Coordinates of C-alpha atoms in Angstrom, one line a residue:
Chain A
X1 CA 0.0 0.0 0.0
X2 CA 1.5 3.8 -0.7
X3 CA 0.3 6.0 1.7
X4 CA 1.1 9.7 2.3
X5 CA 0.5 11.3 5.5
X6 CA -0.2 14.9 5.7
X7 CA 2.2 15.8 3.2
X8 CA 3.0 19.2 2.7
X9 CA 5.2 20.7 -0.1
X10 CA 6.7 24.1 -1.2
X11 CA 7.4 26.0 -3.5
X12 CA 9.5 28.7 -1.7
X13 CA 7.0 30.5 0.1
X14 CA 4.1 29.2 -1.2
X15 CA 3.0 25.8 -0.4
X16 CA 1.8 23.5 -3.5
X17 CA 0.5 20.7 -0.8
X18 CA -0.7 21.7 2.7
X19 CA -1.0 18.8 3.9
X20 CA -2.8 16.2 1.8
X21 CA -3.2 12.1 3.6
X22 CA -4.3 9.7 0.5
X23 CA -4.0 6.0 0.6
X24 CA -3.6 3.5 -2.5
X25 CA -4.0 0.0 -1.5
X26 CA -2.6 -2.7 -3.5
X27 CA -4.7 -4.0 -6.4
X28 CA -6.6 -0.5 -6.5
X29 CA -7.1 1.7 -9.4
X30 CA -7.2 5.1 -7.2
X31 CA -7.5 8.2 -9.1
X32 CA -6.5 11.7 -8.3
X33 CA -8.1 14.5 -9.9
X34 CA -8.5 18.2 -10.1
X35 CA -8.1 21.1 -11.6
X36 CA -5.0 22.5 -13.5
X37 CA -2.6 23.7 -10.3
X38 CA -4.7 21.8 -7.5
X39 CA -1.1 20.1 -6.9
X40 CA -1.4 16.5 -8.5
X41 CA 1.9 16.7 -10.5
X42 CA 3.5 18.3 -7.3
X43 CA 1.9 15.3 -5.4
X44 CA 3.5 12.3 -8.1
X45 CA 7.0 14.4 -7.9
X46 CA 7.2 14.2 -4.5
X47 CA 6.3 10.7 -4.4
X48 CA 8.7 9.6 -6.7
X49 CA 11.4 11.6 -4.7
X50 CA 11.8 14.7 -7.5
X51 CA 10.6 17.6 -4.7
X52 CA 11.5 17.2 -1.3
X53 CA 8.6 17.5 1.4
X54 CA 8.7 19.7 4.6
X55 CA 6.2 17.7 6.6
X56 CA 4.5 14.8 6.4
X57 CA 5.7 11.4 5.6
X58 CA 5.3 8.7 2.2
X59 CA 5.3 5.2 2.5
X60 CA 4.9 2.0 0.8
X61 CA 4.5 -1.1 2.9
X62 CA 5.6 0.7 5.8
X63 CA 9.1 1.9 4.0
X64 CA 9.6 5.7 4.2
X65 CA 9.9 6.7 0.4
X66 CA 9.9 10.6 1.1
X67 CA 14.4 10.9 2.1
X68 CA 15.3 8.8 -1.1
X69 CA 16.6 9.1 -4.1
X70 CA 14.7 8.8 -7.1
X71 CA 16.5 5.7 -8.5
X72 CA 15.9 4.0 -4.6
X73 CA 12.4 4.7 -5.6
X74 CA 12.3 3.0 -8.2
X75 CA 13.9 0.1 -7.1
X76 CA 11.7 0.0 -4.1
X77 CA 8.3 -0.7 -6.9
X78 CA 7.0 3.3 -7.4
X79 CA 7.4 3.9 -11.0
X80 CA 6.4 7.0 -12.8
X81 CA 4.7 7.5 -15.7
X82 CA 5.4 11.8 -16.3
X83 CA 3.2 13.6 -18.1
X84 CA 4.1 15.0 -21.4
X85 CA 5.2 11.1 -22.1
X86 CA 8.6 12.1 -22.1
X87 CA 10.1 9.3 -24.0
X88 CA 13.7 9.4 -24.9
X89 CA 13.4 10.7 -28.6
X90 CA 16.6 9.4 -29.9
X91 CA 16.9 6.3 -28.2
X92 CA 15.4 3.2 -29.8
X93 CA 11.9 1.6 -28.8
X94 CA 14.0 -1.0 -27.2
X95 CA 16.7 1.1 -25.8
X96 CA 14.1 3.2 -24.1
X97 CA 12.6 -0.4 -22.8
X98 CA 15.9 -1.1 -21.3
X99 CA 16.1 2.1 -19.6
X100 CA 13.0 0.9 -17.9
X101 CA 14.6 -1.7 -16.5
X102 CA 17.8 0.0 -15.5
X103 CA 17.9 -0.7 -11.9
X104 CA 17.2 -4.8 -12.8
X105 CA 19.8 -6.9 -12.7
X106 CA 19.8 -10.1 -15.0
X107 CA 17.3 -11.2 -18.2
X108 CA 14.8 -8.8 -19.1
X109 CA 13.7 -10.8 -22.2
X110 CA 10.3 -12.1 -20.2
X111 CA 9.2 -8.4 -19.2
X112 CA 10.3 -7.2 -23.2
X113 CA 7.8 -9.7 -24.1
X114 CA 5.6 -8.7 -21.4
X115 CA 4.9 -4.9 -22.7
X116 CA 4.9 -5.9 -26.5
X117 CA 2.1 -8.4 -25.3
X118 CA -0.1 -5.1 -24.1
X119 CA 1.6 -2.9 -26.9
X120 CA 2.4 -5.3 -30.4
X121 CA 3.2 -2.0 -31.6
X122 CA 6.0 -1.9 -29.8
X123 CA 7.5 -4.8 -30.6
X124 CA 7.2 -4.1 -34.7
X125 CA 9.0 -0.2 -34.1
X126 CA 11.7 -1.7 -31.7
X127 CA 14.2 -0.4 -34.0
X128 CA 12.5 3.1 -34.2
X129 CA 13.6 6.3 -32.5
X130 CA 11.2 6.8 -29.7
X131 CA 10.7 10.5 -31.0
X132 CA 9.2 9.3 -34.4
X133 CA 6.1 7.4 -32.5
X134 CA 3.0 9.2 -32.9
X135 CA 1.3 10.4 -30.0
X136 CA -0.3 7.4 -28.5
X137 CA 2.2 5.4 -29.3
X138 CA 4.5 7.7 -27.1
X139 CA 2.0 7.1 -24.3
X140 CA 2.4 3.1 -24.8
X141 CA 6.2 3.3 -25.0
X142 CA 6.0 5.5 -22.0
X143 CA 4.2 3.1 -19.9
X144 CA 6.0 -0.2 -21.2
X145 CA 9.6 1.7 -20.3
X146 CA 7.6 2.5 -16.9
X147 CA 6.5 -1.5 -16.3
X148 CA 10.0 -2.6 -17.5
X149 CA 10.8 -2.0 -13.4
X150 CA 8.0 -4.4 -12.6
X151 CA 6.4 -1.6 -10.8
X152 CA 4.4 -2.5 -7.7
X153 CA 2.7 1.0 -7.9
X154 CA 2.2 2.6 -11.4
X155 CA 2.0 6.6 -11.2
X156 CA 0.0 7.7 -14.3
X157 CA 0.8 11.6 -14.6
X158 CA -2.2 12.6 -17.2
X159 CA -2.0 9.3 -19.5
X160 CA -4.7 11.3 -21.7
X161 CA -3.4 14.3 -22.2
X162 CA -3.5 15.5 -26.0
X163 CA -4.6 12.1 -27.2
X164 CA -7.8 11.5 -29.4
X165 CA -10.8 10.0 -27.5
X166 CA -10.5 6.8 -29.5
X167 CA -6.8 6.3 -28.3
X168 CA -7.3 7.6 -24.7
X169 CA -10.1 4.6 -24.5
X170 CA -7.2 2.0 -25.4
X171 CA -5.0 3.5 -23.0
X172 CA -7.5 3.6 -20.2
X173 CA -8.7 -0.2 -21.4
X174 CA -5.0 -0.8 -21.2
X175 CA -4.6 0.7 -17.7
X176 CA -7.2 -1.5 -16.2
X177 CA -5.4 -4.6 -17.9
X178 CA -2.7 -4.1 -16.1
X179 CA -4.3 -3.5 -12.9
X180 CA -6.0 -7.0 -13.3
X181 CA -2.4 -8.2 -13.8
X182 CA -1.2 -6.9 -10.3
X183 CA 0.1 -3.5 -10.3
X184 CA -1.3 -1.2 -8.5
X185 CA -2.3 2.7 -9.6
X186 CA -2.0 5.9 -9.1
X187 CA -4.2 7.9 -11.5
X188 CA -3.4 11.7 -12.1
X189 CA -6.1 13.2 -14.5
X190 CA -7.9 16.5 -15.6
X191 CA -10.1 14.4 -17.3
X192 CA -12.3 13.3 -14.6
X193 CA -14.8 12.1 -16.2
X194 CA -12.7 9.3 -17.8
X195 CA -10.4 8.5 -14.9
X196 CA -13.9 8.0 -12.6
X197 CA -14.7 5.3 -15.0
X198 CA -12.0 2.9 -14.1
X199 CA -11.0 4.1 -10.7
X200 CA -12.0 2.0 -7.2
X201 CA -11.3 5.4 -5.4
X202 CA -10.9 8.7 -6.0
X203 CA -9.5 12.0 -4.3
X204 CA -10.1 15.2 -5.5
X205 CA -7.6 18.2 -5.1
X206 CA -8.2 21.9 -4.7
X207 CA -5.2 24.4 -4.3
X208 CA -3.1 21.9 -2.3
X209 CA -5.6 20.1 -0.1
X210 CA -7.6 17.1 -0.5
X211 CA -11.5 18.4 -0.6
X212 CA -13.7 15.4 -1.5
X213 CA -12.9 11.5 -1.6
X214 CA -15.1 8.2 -1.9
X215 CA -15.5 5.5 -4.5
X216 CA -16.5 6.2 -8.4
X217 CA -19.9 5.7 -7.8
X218 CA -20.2 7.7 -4.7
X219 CA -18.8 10.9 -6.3
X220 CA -20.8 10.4 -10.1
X221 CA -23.6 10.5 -7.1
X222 CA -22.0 14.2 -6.4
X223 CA -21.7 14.8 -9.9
X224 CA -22.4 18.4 -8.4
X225 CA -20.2 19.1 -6.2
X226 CA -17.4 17.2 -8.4
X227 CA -18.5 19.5 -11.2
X228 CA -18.0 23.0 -8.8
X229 CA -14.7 21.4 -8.1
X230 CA -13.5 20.6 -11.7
X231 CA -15.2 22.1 -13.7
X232 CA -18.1 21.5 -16.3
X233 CA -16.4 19.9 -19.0
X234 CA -14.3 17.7 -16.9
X235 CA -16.9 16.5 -15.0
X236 CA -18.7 15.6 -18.1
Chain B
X1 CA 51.8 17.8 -51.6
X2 CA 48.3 18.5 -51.6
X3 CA 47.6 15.0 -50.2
X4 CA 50.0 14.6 -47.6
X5 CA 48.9 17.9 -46.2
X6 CA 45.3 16.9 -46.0
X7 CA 46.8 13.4 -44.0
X8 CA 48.9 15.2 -41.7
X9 CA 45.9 17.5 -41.3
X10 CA 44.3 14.7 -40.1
X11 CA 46.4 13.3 -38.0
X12 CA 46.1 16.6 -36.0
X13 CA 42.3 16.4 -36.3
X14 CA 41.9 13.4 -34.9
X15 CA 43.7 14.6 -31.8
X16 CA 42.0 17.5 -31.5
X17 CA 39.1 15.1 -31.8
X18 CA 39.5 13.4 -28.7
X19 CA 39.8 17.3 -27.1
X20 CA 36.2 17.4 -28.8
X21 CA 34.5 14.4 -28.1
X22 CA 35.6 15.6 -23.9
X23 CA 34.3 18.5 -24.0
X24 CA 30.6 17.3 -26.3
X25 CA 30.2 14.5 -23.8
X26 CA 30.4 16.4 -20.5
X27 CA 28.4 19.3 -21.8
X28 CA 25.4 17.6 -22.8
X29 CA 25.1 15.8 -19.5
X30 CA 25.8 18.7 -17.5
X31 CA 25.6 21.8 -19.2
X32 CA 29.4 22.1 -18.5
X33 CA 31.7 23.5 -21.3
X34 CA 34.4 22.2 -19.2
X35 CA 37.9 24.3 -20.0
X36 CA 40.2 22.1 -18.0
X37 CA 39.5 19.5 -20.3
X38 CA 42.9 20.7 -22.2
X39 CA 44.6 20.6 -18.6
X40 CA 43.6 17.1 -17.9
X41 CA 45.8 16.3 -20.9
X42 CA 48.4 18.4 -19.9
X43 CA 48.2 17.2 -16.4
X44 CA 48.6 13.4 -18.5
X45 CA 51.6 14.1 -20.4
X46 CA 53.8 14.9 -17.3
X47 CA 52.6 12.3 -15.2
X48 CA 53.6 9.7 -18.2
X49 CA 56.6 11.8 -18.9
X50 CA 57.2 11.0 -14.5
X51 CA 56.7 7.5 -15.0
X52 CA 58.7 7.0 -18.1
X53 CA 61.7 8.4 -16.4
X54 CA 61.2 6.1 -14.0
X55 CA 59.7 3.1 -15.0
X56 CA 62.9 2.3 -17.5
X57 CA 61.0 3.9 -20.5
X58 CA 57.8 1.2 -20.6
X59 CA 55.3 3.1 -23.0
X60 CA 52.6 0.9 -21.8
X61 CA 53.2 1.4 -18.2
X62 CA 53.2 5.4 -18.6
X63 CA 50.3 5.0 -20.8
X64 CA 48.2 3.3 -17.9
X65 CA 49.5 4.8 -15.1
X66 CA 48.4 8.0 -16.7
X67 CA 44.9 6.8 -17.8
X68 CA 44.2 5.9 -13.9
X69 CA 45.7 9.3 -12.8
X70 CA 43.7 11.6 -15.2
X71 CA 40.6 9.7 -14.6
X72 CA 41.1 10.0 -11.1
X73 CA 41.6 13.7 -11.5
X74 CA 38.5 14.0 -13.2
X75 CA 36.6 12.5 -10.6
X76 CA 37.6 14.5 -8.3
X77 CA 37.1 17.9 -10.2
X78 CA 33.6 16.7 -10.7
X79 CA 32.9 15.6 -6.9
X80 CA 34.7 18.5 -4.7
X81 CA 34.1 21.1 -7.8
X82 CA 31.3 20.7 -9.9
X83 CA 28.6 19.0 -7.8
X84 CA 28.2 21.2 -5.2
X85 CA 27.1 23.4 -7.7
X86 CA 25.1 20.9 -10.0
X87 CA 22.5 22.7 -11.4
X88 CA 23.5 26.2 -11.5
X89 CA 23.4 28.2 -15.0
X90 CA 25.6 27.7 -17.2
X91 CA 27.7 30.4 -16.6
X92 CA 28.3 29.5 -13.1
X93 CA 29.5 25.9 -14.2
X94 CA 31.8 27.3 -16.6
X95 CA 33.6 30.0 -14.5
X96 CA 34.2 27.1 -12.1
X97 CA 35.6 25.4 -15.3
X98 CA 37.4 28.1 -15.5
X99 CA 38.8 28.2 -11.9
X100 CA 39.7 25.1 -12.6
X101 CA 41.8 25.6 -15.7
X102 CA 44.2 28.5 -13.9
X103 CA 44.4 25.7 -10.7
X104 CA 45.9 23.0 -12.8
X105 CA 48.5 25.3 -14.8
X106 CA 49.4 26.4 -11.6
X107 CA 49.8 23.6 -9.7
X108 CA 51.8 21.9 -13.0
X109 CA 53.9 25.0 -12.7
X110 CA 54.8 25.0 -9.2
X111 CA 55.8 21.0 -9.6
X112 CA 57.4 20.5 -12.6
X113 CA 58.7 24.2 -13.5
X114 CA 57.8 26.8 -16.1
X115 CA 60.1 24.9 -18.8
X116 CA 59.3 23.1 -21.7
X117 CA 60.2 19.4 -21.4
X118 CA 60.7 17.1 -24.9
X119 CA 59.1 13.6 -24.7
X120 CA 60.4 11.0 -26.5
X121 CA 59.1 10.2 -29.8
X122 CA 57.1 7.2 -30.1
X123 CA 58.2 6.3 -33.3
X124 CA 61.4 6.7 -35.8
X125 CA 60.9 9.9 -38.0
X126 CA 61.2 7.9 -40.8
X127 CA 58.1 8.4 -43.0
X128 CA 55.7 5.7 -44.5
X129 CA 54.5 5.2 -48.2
X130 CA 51.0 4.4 -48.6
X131 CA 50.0 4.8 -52.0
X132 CA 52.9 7.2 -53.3
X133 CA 51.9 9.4 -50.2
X134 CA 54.2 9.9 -47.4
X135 CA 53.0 9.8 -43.7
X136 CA 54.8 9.5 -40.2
X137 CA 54.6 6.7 -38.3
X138 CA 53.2 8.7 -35.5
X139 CA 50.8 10.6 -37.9
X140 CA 49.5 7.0 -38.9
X141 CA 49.5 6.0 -35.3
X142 CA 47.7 8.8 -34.1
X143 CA 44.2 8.4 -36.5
X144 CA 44.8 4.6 -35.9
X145 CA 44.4 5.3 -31.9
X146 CA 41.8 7.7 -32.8
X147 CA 39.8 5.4 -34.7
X148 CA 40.0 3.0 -32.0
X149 CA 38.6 4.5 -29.7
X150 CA 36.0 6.3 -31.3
X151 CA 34.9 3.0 -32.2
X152 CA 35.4 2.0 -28.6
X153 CA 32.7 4.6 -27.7
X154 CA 30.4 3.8 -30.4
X155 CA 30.2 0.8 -29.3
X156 CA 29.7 1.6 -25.6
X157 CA 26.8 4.4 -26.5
X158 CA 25.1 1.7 -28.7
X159 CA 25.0 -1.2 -26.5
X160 CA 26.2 -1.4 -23.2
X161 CA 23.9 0.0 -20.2
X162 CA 25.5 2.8 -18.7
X163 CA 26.2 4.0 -22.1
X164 CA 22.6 4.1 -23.2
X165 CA 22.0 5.7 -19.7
X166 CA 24.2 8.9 -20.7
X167 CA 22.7 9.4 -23.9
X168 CA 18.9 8.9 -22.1
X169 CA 20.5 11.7 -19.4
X170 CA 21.5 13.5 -22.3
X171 CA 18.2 13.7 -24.2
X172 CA 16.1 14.0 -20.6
X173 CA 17.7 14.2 -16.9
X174 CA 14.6 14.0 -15.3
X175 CA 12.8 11.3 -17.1
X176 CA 16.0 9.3 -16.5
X177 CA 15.3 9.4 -12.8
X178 CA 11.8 8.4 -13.1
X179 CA 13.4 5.6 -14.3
X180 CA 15.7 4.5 -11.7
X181 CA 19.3 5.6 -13.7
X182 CA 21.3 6.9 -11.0
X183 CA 22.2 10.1 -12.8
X184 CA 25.1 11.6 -10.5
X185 CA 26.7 8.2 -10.5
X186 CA 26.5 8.1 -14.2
X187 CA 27.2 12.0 -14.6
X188 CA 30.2 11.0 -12.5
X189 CA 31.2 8.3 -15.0
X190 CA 30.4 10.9 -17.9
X191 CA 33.7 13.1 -16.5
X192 CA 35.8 10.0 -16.0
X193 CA 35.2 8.8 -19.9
X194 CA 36.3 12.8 -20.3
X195 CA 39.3 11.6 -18.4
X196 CA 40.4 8.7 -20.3
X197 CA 40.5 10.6 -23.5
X198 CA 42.0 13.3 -22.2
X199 CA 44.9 11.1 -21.2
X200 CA 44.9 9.5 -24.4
X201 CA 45.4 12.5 -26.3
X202 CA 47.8 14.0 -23.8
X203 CA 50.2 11.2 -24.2
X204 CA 49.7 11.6 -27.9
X205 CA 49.8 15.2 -27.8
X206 CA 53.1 15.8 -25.9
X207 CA 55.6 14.1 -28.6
X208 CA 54.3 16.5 -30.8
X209 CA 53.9 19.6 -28.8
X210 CA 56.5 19.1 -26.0
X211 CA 55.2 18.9 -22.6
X212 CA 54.6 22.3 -20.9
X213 CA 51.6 23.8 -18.8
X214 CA 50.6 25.6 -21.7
X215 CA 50.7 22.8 -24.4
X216 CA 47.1 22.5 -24.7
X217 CA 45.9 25.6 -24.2
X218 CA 45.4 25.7 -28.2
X219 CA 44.4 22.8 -28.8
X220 CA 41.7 23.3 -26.1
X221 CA 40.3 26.3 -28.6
X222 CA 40.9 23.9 -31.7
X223 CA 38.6 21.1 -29.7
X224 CA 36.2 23.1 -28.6
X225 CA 35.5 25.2 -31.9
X226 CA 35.1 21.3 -33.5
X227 CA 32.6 20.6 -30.7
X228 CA 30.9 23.2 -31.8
X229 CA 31.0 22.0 -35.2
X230 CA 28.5 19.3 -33.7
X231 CA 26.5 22.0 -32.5
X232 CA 28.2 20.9 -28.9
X233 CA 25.7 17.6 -28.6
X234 CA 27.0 15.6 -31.5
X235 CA 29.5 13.0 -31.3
X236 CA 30.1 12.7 -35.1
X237 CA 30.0 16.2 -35.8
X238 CA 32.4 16.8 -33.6
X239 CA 35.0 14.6 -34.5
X240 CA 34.1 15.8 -38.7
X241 CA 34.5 19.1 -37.4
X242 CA 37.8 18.5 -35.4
X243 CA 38.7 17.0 -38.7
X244 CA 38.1 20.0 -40.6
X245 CA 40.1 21.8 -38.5
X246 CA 43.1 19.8 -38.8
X247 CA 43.0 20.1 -42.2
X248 CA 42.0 23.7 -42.9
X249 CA 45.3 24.7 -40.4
X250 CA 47.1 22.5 -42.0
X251 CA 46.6 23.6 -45.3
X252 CA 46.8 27.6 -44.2
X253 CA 50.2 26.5 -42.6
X254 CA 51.0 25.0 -46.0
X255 CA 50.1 27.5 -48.3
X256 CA 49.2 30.7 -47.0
X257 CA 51.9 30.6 -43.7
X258 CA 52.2 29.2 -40.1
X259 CA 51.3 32.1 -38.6
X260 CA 48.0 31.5 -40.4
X261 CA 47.5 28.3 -38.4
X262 CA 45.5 29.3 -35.5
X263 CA 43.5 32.3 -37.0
X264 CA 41.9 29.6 -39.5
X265 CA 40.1 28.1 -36.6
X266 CA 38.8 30.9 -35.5
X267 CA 37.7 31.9 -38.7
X268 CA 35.8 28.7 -38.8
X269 CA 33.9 28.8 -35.4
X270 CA 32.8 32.3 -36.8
X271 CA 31.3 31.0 -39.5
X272 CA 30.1 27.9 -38.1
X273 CA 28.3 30.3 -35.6
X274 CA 27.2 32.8 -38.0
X275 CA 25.8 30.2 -40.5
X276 CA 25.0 27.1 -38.6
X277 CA 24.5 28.6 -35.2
X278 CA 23.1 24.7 -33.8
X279 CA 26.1 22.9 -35.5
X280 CA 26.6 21.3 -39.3
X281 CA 24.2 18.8 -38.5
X282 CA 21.6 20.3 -37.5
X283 CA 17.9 21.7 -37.3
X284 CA 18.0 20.0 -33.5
X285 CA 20.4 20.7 -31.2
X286 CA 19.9 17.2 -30.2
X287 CA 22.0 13.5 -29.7
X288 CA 22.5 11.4 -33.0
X289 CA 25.8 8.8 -32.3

């Protein structure tokens, strides 16, 4: 299970997270939502060791996460998806893959065939530069370099993000696949709307603090107050 | 004539290549135009100059016992100079470069004087004949070494771990450590590669140059205006620009004078600049290896 406890982060002077307690138990799909600047990136970077937090503490299975390295991190099952994709452009298809796994030791020919399983794409551009993938196949590579570390916890920072509504379905199809394989996830979207659909539990961020939580269904019950919160469109 | 200058030119090139392929390879992990780079060199060809005096003249001892001690020099520039202040803008990173630079000239003053030592040539003076053109056994030897470890690096960059991991750092630092590289351990790594080859070259430098605290204070220029001929990211275009530069001196040395030698390359990195501001290769200032 990750768990942070009132986790505060800043900025300087001004505090992106004041204080936000949010648990993610294993085999969940838990999303986290809000709008643009409620602090959900700031929340992922700090998971995943990027920003350092002044209070508050993050844990998986009762390991502190929040005074390690990034790479310790990793190696300790909290992978990050970033948003933007942010594939390596000029590596390979494969090469980014093997960055995945960087922090493995020994054969990583099983988990290769692994994410060319949920991505055949993958597997027939191997020899591509990741930088000539379209769009959604960015978002695959991204996620197959990400479960290349055989991830306990996935951290998906806006998996939808500038993709058409027929790819964001495969990815969010895709997500849940995964899920049902054993990896537990951590859901950052603006899209509310679709992240609600495939989400056990949600939390929903305003200006640094978490303001409503519950289950999909309880909050598509509070479709208002989830729409004051995030807006029309993204509430659907 | 013609010919032999453009092989000789070459010869120099690919030395000033492995000055090049220092400075592209710490820059683009760090943002560092590092200016000792020359110094490590020059730091190199005394310490194999030492050993050689007292090792009973074994090339192949100097050679290694110089590799270790520039690499070691480099690590230790980058962990008690440059990562306290990882991060900072670029013109921070390279005034400490620069501090640097003046430390090593000094110290290599202060131990082993102000005088300009001879090294002992590697090879007779006696020239070669390939093909009705004449070339020095050290010329020949020098692109030969060159070659060899340019292909050494390709194939480290293409294929082994670590060497992917630098070019990943290269393209995005931050994405690397989403993905569990170790970037400071690798970053280290980056300035001990820019160690080796500085030793490398230094050793094949100082025959050539004689060993003094100022012997590769041009070449420095020459490496880095080649660098930039790979818009300071490429690998390939700087040792093609290094190349060039070897060439085009050697060629104003030939026909025009020697004292036109060193202007040519600045001529070039002004019109590398004006023309092709991101490098010859390039819409992207971005890796290709």
């Amino acid at each position: 299970m990750l768990s942070l406890e009132a986790v505060e982060v800043g900025y300087g002077q001004i505090k992106a997270l004041k204080g936000i307690t949010l648990r993610v138990s294993d085999g969940q799909i838990v999303a986290l939502l809000g709008a643009n600047g409620a602090g959900k990136t700031t929340a992922l970077r700090a998971i995943s060791g990027l920003l350092r937090t002044s209070a508050g503490s993050i844990s998986v299975d009762a390991v502190r996460l929040d005074r390690l390295a990034p790479e310790e991190i990793v190696r300790r099952g909290v992978v990050q998806v970033p948003e933007g994709r942010r594939v390596f452009a000029g590596l390979s298809v494969l090469e980014n893959l093997r960055m995945g796994a960087y922090c493995r030791d020994g054969s990583i020919a099983d988990d290769l065939e692994r994410v060319y399983r949920y991505f055949p794409v993958l597997g027939q551009r191997r020899r591509q530069a990741g930088g000539s993938l379209s769009g959604g196949e960015q978002q695959m590579l991204a996620i197959g370099r990400a479960l290349m570390a055989r991830p306990k916890v996935l951290l998906l920072d806006e998996p939808s993000l500038g993709l058409a509504p027929k790819l964001v379905a495969e990815i969010l199809k895709i997500i849940r696949t995964i899920n049902a394989d054993g990896v537990t996830v951590l859901l950052v979207e603006q899209n509310a709307y679709q992240a609600l659909s495939i989400a056990h539990y949600s939390y929903v961020l305003r200006v640094g603090r978490v303001v409503l939580e519950g289950t999909a269904e309880e909050l598509k019950d509070r479709n208002d107050v989830v729409r004051s919160y995030l807006g029309r469109q993204a509430a659907g | 004539m013609l010919a032999q200058q453009i092989v000789s030119g070459l010869a120099t090139g690919s030395l000033y290549a492995l000055t090049a392929i220092g400075i592209v390879l710490i820059f683009r992990n760090t943002r560092t135009i590092n200016l000792a780079q020359g110094d490590f060199s020059m730091i190199g060809a005394f310490v194999a100059l030492v050993i050689l005096e007292h090792s009973g003249g074994s090339l192949v001892v100097a050679t290694l016992v110089t590799i270790v001690a520039v690499t070691a020099l480099a690590v230790v520039v980058e962990r008690l100079i440059m990562r306290p202040i990882e991060g900072s803008d670029w013109l921070t990173l390279f005034t400490a470069t620069l501090g640097v630079f003046y430390i090593l000239h000094g110290v290599a003053g202060w131990i082993w004087g102000r005088d300009t030592k001879s090294f002992p040539a590697l090879f007779s003076s006696a020239p070669l004949s390939i093909g009705g053109t004449l070339i020095s056994q050290a010329h020949l030897f020098n692109i030969l070494v060159a070659a060899v470890v340019g292909g050494i690096l390709y194939l480290f960059f293409r294929f082994t771990k670590p060497g992917i991991a630098m070019r990943a750092i290269t393209e995005d630092p931050v994405a690397a450590q989403l993905m569990g590289i170790p970037v400071r351990s690798i970053v280290l790594l980056t300035w001990a590669v820019g160690g080796v080859l500085a030793a490398i070259s230094g050793i094949l430098l100082a025959p050539l140059v004689y060993v003094s605290t100022q012997m590769m204070d041009g070449v420095l220029v020459k490496g880095y205006v080649g660098a930039v001929f790979g818009g300071l990211y490429s690998l390939p275009g700087a040792v093609i620009g290094s190349l060039i530069i070897g060439v085009a001196e050697n060629l104003a040395g030939g026909y025009l004078g020697a004292q036109y030698k060193v202007t040519i390359a600045f001529v070039l990195i002004v019109l590398v600049l004006a023309l092709k501001p991101r490098g010859l290769f390039g819409g992207k200032a971005r890796r290709e290896i």
